[in-house]
Coordinates of C-alpha atoms in Angstrom, one line a residue:
Chain U
M1 CA -41.0 11.2 47.1
S2 CA -40.3 8.2 49.3
Q3 CA -43.8 8.5 50.8
A4 CA -45.4 8.5 47.4
S5 CA -43.4 5.6 46.0
S6 CA -43.2 3.3 49.0
P7 CA -46.8 1.9 48.8
T8 CA -46.2 0.9 45.2
V9 CA -43.2 -1.3 45.9
P10 CA -45.1 -4.3 47.4
V11 CA -47.6 -4.2 44.6
V12 CA -44.8 -4.5 42.0
A13 CA -43.1 -7.2 44.1
S14 CA -46.3 -9.2 44.4
K15 CA -46.9 -8.9 40.7
N16 CA -43.4 -10.3 40.0
Q17 CA -44.1 -13.1 42.4
K18 CA -47.2 -14.0 40.6
N19 CA -45.3 -14.1 37.3
R20 CA -43.0 -16.6 38.8
G21 CA -45.9 -19.0 39.1
G22 CA -47.7 -17.9 42.3
E23 CA -44.6 -18.0 44.4
T24 CA -45.1 -16.3 47.8
L25 CA -42.9 -16.2 50.9
E26 CA -45.1 -18.8 52.5
N27 CA -45.0 -21.1 49.5
P28 CA -41.4 -20.9 48.1
K29 CA -41.1 -22.4 44.7
F30 CA -37.4 -21.7 44.3
I31 CA -35.8 -24.8 42.9
P32 CA -32.0 -24.8 43.2
N33 CA -31.4 -26.9 40.1
H34 CA -27.7 -27.2 40.7
S35 CA -26.9 -29.5 37.9
G36 CA -28.8 -27.4 35.3
R37 CA -27.0 -24.2 36.4
R38 CA -23.7 -25.9 36.4
M39 CA -24.4 -27.2 32.9
R40 CA -25.2 -23.6 31.8
E41 CA -22.0 -22.4 33.4
Y42 CA -20.0 -25.0 31.5
A43 CA -21.7 -24.2 28.3
F44 CA -21.0 -20.5 28.7
R45 CA -17.4 -21.3 29.5
A46 CA -17.0 -23.5 26.5
V47 CA -18.4 -20.7 24.3
I48 CA -16.0 -18.0 25.5
V49 CA -13.0 -20.4 25.6
S50 CA -13.7 -21.4 22.0
A51 CA -14.0 -17.8 21.0
T52 CA -10.5 -17.1 22.4
L53 CA -9.1 -20.3 20.8
A54 CA -10.6 -19.4 17.4
A55 CA -8.9 -16.0 17.5
L56 CA -5.7 -17.5 18.7
F57 CA -5.9 -20.3 16.1
I58 CA -6.2 -17.8 13.2
L59 CA -3.3 -15.8 14.6
I60 CA -1.2 -19.0 14.9
V61 CA -2.0 -20.1 11.4
L62 CA -1.1 -16.7 10.0
T63 CA 2.1 -16.5 11.9
V64 CA 3.2 -20.0 11.1
N65 CA 2.5 -19.4 7.5
V66 CA 4.4 -16.2 7.4
F67 CA 7.4 -17.7 9.2
K68 CA 7.4 -20.7 7.0
Q69 CA 7.6 -18.6 3.9
G70 CA 9.7 -15.7 5.1
L71 CA 12.2 -17.2 7.6
P72 CA 14.5 -18.7 4.9
W73 CA 14.8 -15.2 3.4
L74 CA 15.4 -13.4 6.6
D75 CA 19.2 -12.8 7.0
Q76 CA 21.8 -10.1 7.4
Q77 CA 21.7 -9.4 3.7
F78 CA 18.0 -8.8 3.7
L79 CA 18.2 -6.3 6.6
T80 CA 21.1 -4.3 5.1
S81 CA 20.2 -4.1 1.4
F82 CA 18.1 -1.8 -0.6
P83 CA 15.3 -3.1 -2.8
S84 CA 16.3 -4.9 -5.9
R85 CA 14.7 -6.6 -8.9
F86 CA 16.6 -9.7 -7.9
P87 CA 14.9 -11.3 -4.9
E88 CA 18.1 -12.7 -3.5
R89 CA 19.7 -9.3 -3.5
A90 CA 16.6 -7.3 -2.3
G91 CA 16.4 -6.0 1.2
I92 CA 14.5 -3.6 3.4
K93 CA 17.1 -1.3 4.7
S94 CA 15.4 1.8 3.4
A95 CA 12.0 0.6 4.6
I96 CA 13.2 -0.1 8.1
W97 CA 14.8 3.4 8.4
G98 CA 11.8 5.0 6.8
S99 CA 9.6 3.4 9.4
V100 CA 12.0 4.5 12.2
W101 CA 11.9 8.1 11.1
L102 CA 8.1 8.0 10.6
G103 CA 7.6 6.4 14.0
G104 CA 9.8 9.0 15.6
F105 CA 7.9 12.0 14.1
T106 CA 4.6 10.4 14.8
L107 CA 5.4 9.7 18.4
L108 CA 6.7 13.3 18.8
F109 CA 3.7 15.1 17.4
S110 CA 0.9 12.7 18.5
V111 CA 2.1 12.5 22.1
F112 CA 2.7 16.2 22.4
F113 CA -0.6 17.3 20.9
G114 CA -2.6 14.2 21.9
V115 CA -1.7 14.2 25.6
G116 CA -1.9 18.0 25.6
A117 CA -5.4 18.1 24.2
A118 CA -6.5 15.4 26.6
L119 CA -5.1 17.3 29.6
Y120 CA -6.9 20.4 28.6
L121 CA -10.2 18.7 27.9
E122 CA -10.1 16.6 31.1
E123 CA -8.5 18.9 33.6
L124 CA -8.8 22.5 32.6
A125 CA -11.6 23.0 30.1
P126 CA -14.9 24.3 31.4
K127 CA -17.7 21.8 30.9
N128 CA -19.7 23.8 28.4
R129 CA -21.4 23.1 25.1
I130 CA -18.5 23.9 22.9
N131 CA -16.2 21.4 24.7
R132 CA -18.9 18.8 24.6
I133 CA -19.2 19.2 20.9
L134 CA -15.4 18.9 20.7
E135 CA -15.4 15.7 22.6
V136 CA -18.0 14.1 20.4
N137 CA -16.0 15.1 17.4
I138 CA -12.8 13.6 18.7
S139 CA -14.5 10.2 19.3
T140 CA -15.9 10.4 15.7
L141 CA -12.5 11.1 14.3
A142 CA -11.2 7.9 15.9
G143 CA -13.4 6.0 13.6
V144 CA -12.6 7.8 10.3
P145 CA -11.0 5.5 7.7
S146 CA -7.2 6.0 7.5
I147 CA -7.3 6.9 3.7
I148 CA -9.3 10.0 4.6
Y149 CA -6.3 11.2 6.7
G150 CA -4.1 10.4 3.8
M151 CA -6.2 12.8 1.6
L152 CA -6.0 15.4 4.3
G153 CA -2.3 15.0 4.7
L154 CA -1.8 15.2 0.9
T155 CA -3.6 18.6 0.7
L156 CA -2.4 20.1 4.0
F157 CA 1.1 18.9 4.5
V158 CA 2.3 17.9 1.1
R159 CA 0.7 20.7 -1.0
I160 CA -0.3 23.7 1.2
M161 CA 2.6 23.5 3.7
A162 CA 4.9 22.3 0.9
F163 CA 6.6 19.6 2.9
E164 CA 6.4 17.5 -0.3
R165 CA 6.5 13.8 0.0
S166 CA 8.9 13.8 3.0
V167 CA 9.1 11.8 6.2
L168 CA 7.9 14.9 8.0
A169 CA 4.7 15.0 6.0
G170 CA 4.2 11.3 6.5
G171 CA 4.8 11.6 10.3
L172 CA 2.4 14.5 10.6
T173 CA -0.3 12.6 8.7
L174 CA 0.1 9.5 10.9
S175 CA 0.0 11.7 14.0
L176 CA -3.3 13.1 12.9
L177 CA -4.5 9.5 12.4
I178 CA -3.7 8.3 15.9
M179 CA -4.2 11.5 17.8
P180 CA -7.9 10.8 18.6
V181 CA -7.0 7.4 20.0
I182 CA -4.3 8.9 22.2
I183 CA -6.7 11.6 23.4
I184 CA -9.4 9.2 24.3
A185 CA -7.0 6.8 26.1
T186 CA -5.3 9.6 28.0
R187 CA -8.7 11.0 29.1
E188 CA -9.8 7.6 30.3
A189 CA -6.5 7.3 32.3
L190 CA -6.9 10.8 33.8
K191 CA -10.5 10.0 34.8
C192 CA -9.3 7.1 36.8
V193 CA -7.1 9.3 39.0
P194 CA -9.0 9.9 42.2
D195 CA -10.1 13.5 42.8
D196 CA -8.5 13.4 46.3
I197 CA -5.2 14.0 44.6
R198 CA -6.3 17.1 42.9
L199 CA -8.1 18.4 45.9
G200 CA -5.1 17.6 48.2
A201 CA -2.8 19.5 45.9
A202 CA -5.1 22.4 45.7
A203 CA -5.5 22.5 49.5
L204 CA -1.7 22.8 49.8
G205 CA -1.7 25.8 47.5
A206 CA -0.6 24.1 44.3
T207 CA -1.8 25.6 41.0
K208 CA -3.8 23.5 38.6
W209 CA -0.8 23.1 36.4
Q210 CA 1.4 22.0 39.3
A211 CA -1.1 19.5 40.4
V212 CA -1.5 18.1 36.9
R213 CA 2.2 18.0 36.2
D214 CA 3.5 16.6 39.5
H215 CA 0.6 14.4 40.6
V216 CA -2.2 13.7 38.2
L217 CA -0.3 13.0 35.0
P218 CA 2.3 10.7 36.7
A219 CA -0.5 8.8 38.3
A220 CA -2.2 8.4 35.0
M221 CA 1.0 7.5 33.1
P222 CA 0.6 3.7 32.8
G223 CA -2.8 4.2 31.2
V224 CA -1.5 6.9 28.9
L225 CA 1.4 4.7 27.8
T226 CA -0.9 1.8 27.0
G227 CA -2.9 4.2 24.8
I228 CA 0.3 5.4 23.1
I229 CA 1.5 1.8 22.5
L230 CA -1.8 0.8 20.8
A231 CA -1.9 3.9 18.7
M232 CA 1.7 3.6 17.6
A233 CA 1.2 -0.1 16.7
R234 CA -1.6 1.1 14.4
A235 CA 0.5 3.9 12.9
V236 CA 3.5 1.7 12.1
G237 CA 1.4 -0.9 10.3
E238 CA -0.5 1.6 8.2
A239 CA 0.1 1.8 4.5
A240 CA -3.0 3.4 2.9
P241 CA -2.6 7.0 4.1
L242 CA 1.1 6.9 3.2
I243 CA 0.5 5.7 -0.3
M244 CA -2.1 8.5 -0.6
I245 CA 0.4 11.2 0.4
G246 CA 2.8 9.6 -2.1
A247 CA 5.2 7.6 -0.2
L248 CA 7.5 5.7 -2.6
S249 CA 8.0 2.1 -3.3
Y250 CA 11.6 2.1 -4.6
V251 CA 13.9 4.1 -2.5
A252 CA 17.6 3.2 -2.4
F253 CA 18.7 5.6 0.3
V254 CA 18.1 6.1 4.0
P255 CA 16.4 9.4 4.9
E256 CA 18.9 11.9 6.3
S257 CA 16.7 14.8 7.1
A258 CA 13.0 15.5 7.8
F259 CA 12.5 16.6 4.2
D260 CA 13.8 13.4 2.5
A261 CA 11.6 11.0 0.5
F262 CA 11.0 7.7 2.2
T263 CA 9.4 4.3 2.0
A264 CA 8.1 2.3 4.9
L265 CA 7.8 -1.3 5.9
P266 CA 4.0 -1.8 5.1
I267 CA 4.6 -0.1 1.7
Q268 CA 7.5 -2.4 0.8
I269 CA 5.5 -5.4 1.9
F270 CA 2.5 -4.3 -0.2
N271 CA 4.7 -3.8 -3.2
W272 CA 6.3 -7.2 -2.9
T273 CA 3.0 -9.0 -2.5
S274 CA 1.7 -7.5 -5.8
R275 CA 4.7 -8.7 -7.8
P276 CA 4.4 -11.5 -10.3
K277 CA 7.4 -13.5 -9.1
E278 CA 6.8 -16.0 -6.3
E279 CA 10.1 -15.2 -4.6
F280 CA 8.9 -11.7 -3.9
H281 CA 5.9 -13.0 -2.0
A282 CA 8.3 -14.9 0.3
L283 CA 10.3 -11.6 0.7
A284 CA 7.0 -9.9 1.7
A285 CA 6.6 -12.6 4.4
A286 CA 10.1 -11.9 5.6
G287 CA 9.2 -8.2 5.7
I288 CA 6.1 -9.0 7.8
I289 CA 8.4 -10.8 10.3
V290 CA 10.5 -7.7 10.5
L291 CA 7.5 -5.5 11.0
L292 CA 6.2 -7.9 13.7
G293 CA 9.6 -7.7 15.4
F294 CA 9.6 -3.9 15.1
L295 CA 6.2 -3.8 16.8
L296 CA 7.3 -6.3 19.5
V297 CA 10.4 -4.2 20.3
C298 CA 8.3 -1.0 20.5
N299 CA 5.8 -2.6 22.8
S300 CA 8.4 -4.1 25.1
I301 CA 10.1 -0.7 25.5
A302 CA 6.7 0.8 26.4
I303 CA 6.0 -2.0 28.9
L304 CA 9.4 -1.6 30.5
L305 CA 8.7 2.2 30.8
R306 CA 5.4 1.5 32.3
L307 CA 6.8 -0.9 34.9
K308 CA 9.5 1.6 35.8
W309 CA 6.9 4.3 36.2
K310 CA 5.0 2.1 38.6
D311 CA 8.1 1.4 40.7
H312 CA 9.0 5.0 40.7
R313 CA 5.7 5.9 42.2
R314 CA 5.9 3.4 45.0
Chain Y
M1 CA 40.9 3.4 -12.1
K2 CA 38.8 3.4 -15.2
I3 CA 39.7 -0.2 -15.9
I4 CA 38.6 -1.2 -12.4
K5 CA 35.3 0.5 -12.8
I6 CA 34.7 -1.2 -16.1
A7 CA 35.6 -4.5 -14.7
A8 CA 33.3 -4.0 -11.7
L9 CA 30.5 -3.1 -14.0
L10 CA 31.1 -6.1 -16.2
A11 CA 31.2 -8.4 -13.2
S12 CA 27.7 -7.2 -12.2
G13 CA 26.4 -8.1 -15.6
L14 CA 26.2 -4.7 -17.1
S15 CA 28.0 -4.8 -20.3
A16 CA 25.4 -2.5 -21.9
T17 CA 26.1 0.3 -19.5
V18 CA 29.8 0.3 -19.8
S19 CA 30.1 2.6 -22.8
F20 CA 27.9 5.1 -21.0
A21 CA 29.7 4.8 -17.6
A22 CA 33.1 4.9 -19.1
K23 CA 32.3 7.8 -21.3
D24 CA 30.6 10.0 -18.9
G25 CA 31.3 8.5 -15.5
C26 CA 28.2 10.4 -14.3
K27 CA 29.9 13.7 -14.6
T28 CA 28.7 17.0 -16.2
P29 CA 30.6 18.2 -19.2
D30 CA 32.7 20.5 -16.9
G31 CA 33.7 17.5 -14.9
K32 CA 31.5 17.8 -11.8
E33 CA 29.9 14.8 -10.4
I34 CA 26.1 14.8 -11.0
R35 CA 24.0 15.0 -7.9
G36 CA 20.3 15.5 -7.4
A37 CA 17.0 13.6 -7.5
V38 CA 14.9 12.0 -10.1
K39 CA 11.2 11.4 -9.2
M40 CA 9.2 8.7 -10.9
D41 CA 5.7 7.6 -10.1
G42 CA 2.8 5.8 -11.7
S43 CA 1.7 2.4 -13.0
S44 CA 2.3 -0.8 -11.0
T45 CA 2.8 -2.6 -14.4
V46 CA 5.7 -0.5 -15.3
F47 CA 7.1 -0.6 -11.8
P48 CA 9.3 -3.7 -12.1
V49 CA 11.1 -2.2 -15.2
A50 CA 11.4 1.3 -13.5
E51 CA 12.8 -0.4 -10.4
A52 CA 15.4 -2.3 -12.4
I53 CA 16.5 0.8 -14.3
A54 CA 16.7 2.8 -11.1
E55 CA 18.7 0.1 -9.4
E56 CA 21.3 -0.1 -12.1
F57 CA 21.4 3.6 -12.6
Q58 CA 22.2 4.0 -8.9
K59 CA 25.3 2.0 -9.4
V60 CA 26.5 4.3 -12.1
C61 CA 25.4 7.5 -10.4
P62 CA 25.4 6.9 -6.7
R63 CA 24.9 10.6 -5.9
V64 CA 21.6 10.8 -7.8
R65 CA 18.6 9.7 -5.8
V66 CA 16.1 7.9 -8.0
T67 CA 12.7 7.2 -6.4
V68 CA 9.8 5.2 -7.8
G69 CA 6.3 5.5 -6.6
L70 CA 3.4 3.1 -7.1
S71 CA 0.2 5.2 -7.3
G72 CA -1.1 3.6 -10.5
T73 CA -1.2 5.2 -14.0
G74 CA -4.0 7.6 -13.1
G75 CA -2.4 8.6 -9.8
G76 CA 1.0 9.1 -11.5
F77 CA -0.5 11.4 -14.1
K78 CA -2.2 13.4 -11.4
K79 CA 1.2 14.1 -9.9
F80 CA 2.8 14.5 -13.2
T81 CA 0.3 17.1 -14.5
S82 CA 0.7 19.2 -11.4
G83 CA 4.5 19.1 -11.8
E84 CA 5.3 17.1 -8.7
I85 CA 7.3 14.4 -10.4
D86 CA 9.8 14.3 -13.3
I87 CA 8.7 11.0 -15.0
S88 CA 5.3 9.4 -15.0
N89 CA 5.1 5.6 -15.6
A90 CA 2.0 4.7 -17.7
S91 CA 0.5 1.5 -19.0
R92 CA -1.8 3.6 -21.4
S93 CA -1.5 6.9 -23.3
I94 CA -2.3 10.2 -21.6
K95 CA -6.0 11.1 -21.6
P96 CA -7.4 14.3 -23.1
K97 CA -8.3 15.5 -19.6
E98 CA -4.8 14.9 -18.3
K99 CA -3.4 16.6 -21.4
A100 CA -5.5 19.6 -20.7
A101 CA -4.1 19.7 -17.1
T102 CA -0.5 19.7 -18.5
E103 CA -1.4 22.7 -20.7
K104 CA -3.1 24.5 -17.8
N105 CA 0.0 24.1 -15.7
K106 CA 2.4 24.8 -18.6
I107 CA 4.0 21.4 -18.5
K108 CA 5.6 20.2 -21.7
Y109 CA 6.1 16.5 -21.9
M110 CA 7.7 13.8 -24.0
K111 CA 6.4 10.3 -24.5
L112 CA 9.1 7.6 -24.3
P113 CA 8.7 3.9 -24.9
V114 CA 9.7 1.3 -22.3
A115 CA 8.6 -2.2 -23.3
F116 CA 5.8 -4.3 -24.6
D117 CA 3.2 -6.1 -22.5
G118 CA 0.4 -8.3 -23.8
I119 CA -2.8 -8.5 -21.9
S120 CA -3.4 -12.2 -21.6
V121 CA -6.8 -13.8 -21.4
I122 CA -6.4 -16.6 -19.0
V123 CA -8.1 -19.8 -17.9
S124 CA -7.0 -22.4 -15.3
K125 CA -5.0 -25.4 -16.4
K126 CA -8.0 -27.4 -15.2
N127 CA -10.1 -25.9 -18.0
T128 CA -10.0 -28.4 -20.9
F129 CA -12.6 -26.8 -23.2
L130 CA -11.4 -23.3 -23.9
K131 CA -8.3 -23.0 -26.1
E132 CA -9.3 -20.0 -28.2
I133 CA -12.0 -17.3 -28.2
A134 CA -13.2 -14.9 -30.8
M135 CA -12.8 -11.2 -30.1
E136 CA -16.6 -10.7 -30.5
D137 CA -17.3 -13.4 -27.9
L138 CA -14.9 -11.7 -25.5
K139 CA -16.8 -8.5 -26.1
R140 CA -20.2 -10.3 -25.6
I141 CA -18.9 -11.7 -22.2
W142 CA -17.4 -8.4 -20.9
E143 CA -19.6 -5.7 -22.4
P144 CA -21.7 -3.6 -20.0
G145 CA -25.0 -5.2 -19.1
S146 CA -23.9 -8.5 -20.5
K147 CA -26.3 -11.3 -19.4
I148 CA -24.0 -14.2 -20.3
K149 CA -23.8 -16.5 -17.3
Y150 CA -22.8 -19.9 -18.7
W151 CA -20.2 -21.0 -21.2
N152 CA -22.8 -22.6 -23.5
E153 CA -24.4 -19.2 -24.0
V154 CA -21.1 -18.1 -25.6
D155 CA -20.9 -21.1 -27.8
P156 CA -23.4 -24.0 -27.7
K157 CA -20.5 -26.5 -28.0
L158 CA -19.1 -25.4 -24.6
P159 CA -20.3 -27.0 -21.4
K160 CA -23.1 -25.5 -19.3
K161 CA -20.8 -24.2 -16.6
E162 CA -21.1 -20.9 -14.8
I163 CA -18.4 -18.4 -16.0
K164 CA -16.5 -16.8 -13.2
L165 CA -15.0 -13.6 -14.3
Y166 CA -11.8 -12.0 -12.9
G167 CA -10.4 -8.7 -14.0
P168 CA -8.5 -5.6 -12.8
G169 CA -10.3 -2.8 -11.0
A170 CA -11.2 0.5 -12.6
D171 CA -8.1 2.3 -11.4
S172 CA -5.9 0.1 -13.5
G173 CA -4.4 1.0 -16.8
T174 CA -4.9 -2.6 -17.9
F175 CA -8.7 -2.1 -17.4
D176 CA -8.6 1.0 -19.6
F177 CA -6.7 -0.7 -22.3
F178 CA -8.6 -3.9 -22.4
T179 CA -12.0 -2.2 -22.5
E180 CA -10.8 0.2 -25.2
E181 CA -9.5 -2.7 -27.4
V182 CA -12.3 -5.2 -26.8
M183 CA -15.4 -3.1 -26.4
G184 CA -14.1 -0.1 -28.5
V185 CA -15.0 2.2 -25.7
S186 CA -12.6 2.9 -22.9
R187 CA -13.9 1.9 -19.4
A188 CA -17.0 0.2 -20.7
S189 CA -17.3 -3.1 -18.9
R190 CA -19.8 -5.2 -17.0
S191 CA -19.3 -4.7 -13.3
D192 CA -20.4 -8.1 -11.9
Y193 CA -17.0 -9.7 -11.8
V194 CA -14.3 -10.1 -9.2
A195 CA -12.2 -7.0 -9.5
S196 CA -8.8 -6.5 -7.8
E197 CA -5.9 -4.1 -8.3
D198 CA -3.7 -6.9 -7.1
D199 CA -3.1 -9.2 -10.1
N200 CA -2.0 -12.0 -7.8
V201 CA -5.6 -12.1 -6.4
L202 CA -6.8 -12.6 -10.0
V203 CA -4.2 -15.4 -10.6
R204 CA -5.3 -17.2 -7.5
G205 CA -9.0 -16.9 -8.4
V206 CA -8.6 -18.1 -12.0
K207 CA -6.3 -21.0 -10.9
A208 CA -8.9 -22.4 -8.6
S209 CA -11.8 -22.9 -11.0
D210 CA -12.1 -24.8 -14.3
A211 CA -14.8 -22.3 -15.5
A212 CA -13.1 -19.1 -14.6
L213 CA -11.9 -16.5 -17.1
G214 CA -9.6 -13.5 -16.3
Y215 CA -7.3 -11.0 -17.9
F216 CA -4.1 -9.4 -16.7
G217 CA -0.5 -8.6 -17.8
Y218 CA 1.8 -11.1 -19.6
A219 CA 4.3 -11.2 -16.8
Y220 CA 1.8 -12.6 -14.3
Y221 CA 0.8 -15.3 -16.9
I222 CA 4.5 -16.3 -17.5
E223 CA 5.2 -16.6 -13.8
N224 CA 2.2 -18.8 -13.3
K225 CA 2.5 -20.9 -16.5
S226 CA 2.4 -24.1 -14.6
T227 CA -1.2 -23.5 -13.4
L228 CA -2.6 -21.2 -16.0
N229 CA -3.3 -21.4 -19.7
S230 CA -3.6 -18.5 -22.0
V231 CA -6.5 -18.4 -24.5
K232 CA -5.7 -17.6 -28.1
I233 CA -7.7 -14.8 -29.6
K234 CA -9.4 -15.0 -32.9
Y235 CA -9.4 -11.6 -34.5
K236 CA -9.7 -10.6 -38.2
G237 CA -9.3 -14.2 -39.4
K238 CA -6.1 -14.9 -37.4
T239 CA -5.8 -16.8 -34.1
T240 CA -2.9 -15.7 -31.9
G241 CA -1.9 -16.4 -28.4
P242 CA 0.4 -14.2 -26.3
T243 CA 4.0 -15.2 -26.8
F244 CA 7.2 -13.3 -26.8
E245 CA 7.2 -13.1 -30.6
T246 CA 3.6 -12.2 -31.2
I247 CA 3.7 -9.4 -28.7
Q248 CA 6.9 -8.0 -30.0
D249 CA 5.8 -7.9 -33.6
G250 CA 2.4 -6.6 -32.6
S251 CA 0.4 -9.5 -34.2
Y252 CA -1.2 -10.3 -30.8
P253 CA -4.2 -8.1 -30.8
L254 CA -4.0 -7.2 -27.1
A255 CA -0.3 -6.2 -27.1
R256 CA 0.3 -2.8 -25.6
P257 CA 3.3 -0.5 -25.2
L258 CA 4.4 0.5 -21.7
L259 CA 5.4 4.2 -21.6
V260 CA 6.9 6.8 -19.5
Y261 CA 6.1 10.5 -19.8
L262 CA 9.0 12.9 -19.2
N263 CA 8.5 16.4 -18.0
V264 CA 10.6 18.3 -20.6
G265 CA 11.2 21.1 -18.0
S266 CA 12.9 18.5 -15.8
A267 CA 15.2 17.5 -18.6
K268 CA 17.1 20.8 -18.0
R269 CA 18.6 19.1 -14.9
P270 CA 21.8 17.1 -15.6
E271 CA 20.7 14.2 -13.3
V272 CA 17.4 13.8 -15.3
Q273 CA 19.4 13.9 -18.6
A274 CA 21.8 11.2 -17.3
F275 CA 18.9 9.1 -16.1
V276 CA 16.8 9.2 -19.3
D277 CA 19.9 8.5 -21.4
F278 CA 20.7 5.5 -19.2
F279 CA 17.0 4.5 -19.3
L280 CA 16.7 4.4 -23.1
K281 CA 20.0 2.6 -23.5
N282 CA 19.1 -0.2 -21.0
A283 CA 15.3 -0.5 -21.1
G284 CA 15.4 -3.3 -23.6
K285 CA 17.7 -5.5 -21.7
L286 CA 16.3 -4.8 -18.3
S287 CA 12.7 -5.1 -19.3
K288 CA 13.4 -8.6 -20.6
E289 CA 15.0 -9.5 -17.3
V290 CA 11.9 -8.7 -15.3
G291 CA 9.6 -10.5 -17.7
Y292 CA 8.5 -7.9 -20.2
I293 CA 9.1 -7.9 -23.9
P294 CA 11.6 -5.4 -25.2
L295 CA 10.8 -3.1 -28.1
P296 CA 12.8 -3.4 -31.3
K297 CA 16.3 -1.8 -30.8
E298 CA 15.5 1.0 -33.4
T299 CA 12.6 2.2 -31.3
Y300 CA 14.9 3.0 -28.4
E301 CA 17.5 4.5 -30.6
K302 CA 14.9 6.7 -32.3
A303 CA 13.6 7.9 -28.9
L304 CA 17.1 8.6 -27.7
A305 CA 17.9 10.7 -30.7
E306 CA 14.7 12.6 -30.2
F307 CA 15.4 13.1 -26.5
E308 CA 18.9 14.4 -27.3
K309 CA 17.5 16.8 -29.8
T310 CA 15.0 18.1 -27.3
V311 CA 17.8 18.7 -24.7
K312 CA 20.0 20.4 -27.3
N313 CA 17.2 22.7 -28.3
M314 CA 16.6 23.7 -24.8
Q315 CA 20.2 24.5 -24.2
T316 CA 20.4 26.7 -27.3
H317 CA 17.3 28.6 -26.3

């Protein structure tokens, strides 16, 4: 192989040299062109910095706009009242608690099944055709529009399993929605764990399960948590599948069990933006601030957990 | 105790509910407090009224959980005809196909009136040339396959400006009603217009252009009166614009009733009975509060009498 290919190498090289304008080793035509390269470097930098700034600018404009509209309405009363036809009496208590219940169920199911499936596929599953087909399908599922999951949830959880329009059905639907994302993120994290750890554990007589439980999974945990955070952020902000399964817009009670009806923050916001009265649009903005705060709290908790995990391992 | 309750209700501006609250106090005839759940779903147009009634009812019967969904008239009927909800909010009458579904699932229903709405044909305040439009011209603009592009094609006296059309999407009951009334055929409409299920998108679109034309519910027009003008409609020799009076007396050609459909089977439950009773006694006052036009008092009274008769019949059977 090397004998056959080695004579061709100089030929290719000389061809390339010819293309550069007859440059040979004896007659170097390399021109450093420092200023030109620097110019290009700056131009490139300017482009990527402006791309970042543009994204940031849009975000800032949106946030400032939302805060300007919503902040005057955001008070104790808003957080502790149920929806009302009077903007000054309306609040999002039922939506906040609905979102908390939903988030809890979603986290429970999607982490259990998502991380479980990823562990199986990455650590235990034989690399055969069926599993490869499974993998491709999971990546495809991650790109399926959320409303489709809503339709699935409506048929499967609401009708066939007869959970009706409960927080449980909502949580299960959202878990389905974000499971592919969690599976993919967890697998990527597991792939980054060096094989030495697995081999070392095996050499000491640990079973595969022991190696995964005590060594591989903890090592992959920061990556897994990042995946879960991103997935949960998507789930909490999602309205379309919930409306599809029949989440409600006017709910004047806090869910007390898994089978209670519910509303959620994005649904309440959606409802307020579509009202004729201008004040309700401001209420929607206040709702968005609450949703942002909710996400920020969730993310901070996850980041804290991740830091703790890293310290723990050192 | 009773006096305190009445005073509290009066204080919250609920004089109309007092007779009901004081009489029944949300108790069954044998003196038990009514508990349970009432499920409503359907039209986004009816939603503000339904929300207001649910909110006030919750004060009278705190143990009854009333929920209101927002799946649109069609979506509400889908759930209603499969028996998932007690009450369906509708901005149009039930369709033959939906009726067939109720028969198939053995659901008996009752149609109850809520309020009036008038679909308003709207231009921007900037528009100085269009004050009224004939029903036939409206049809020529909106009918399927319409080639009209400029205002002067509607009427040579109008300026040569491109018409920008805004209207609700095909899932909306407003769309069904408007096409039925203007084109004569339900759901027949040209499709090259800006369509949105969110009426505020339409409001913003029409507001911005002096040549735009749109249609949506009266409440959205009233809330945006400072930037929008309604166009009077010439129909059968009369020219009427949407106002409180013309919609209530039905002389405005695009006035429509908002309805709820009640599952008669659900009316066996005391919490549904109490809710519907409260509903019909307060719909007029509360619909006015949220920007709709109440029906004449007698209509509510008639509906209430009919409802009570139905309930009585059921109990004797």
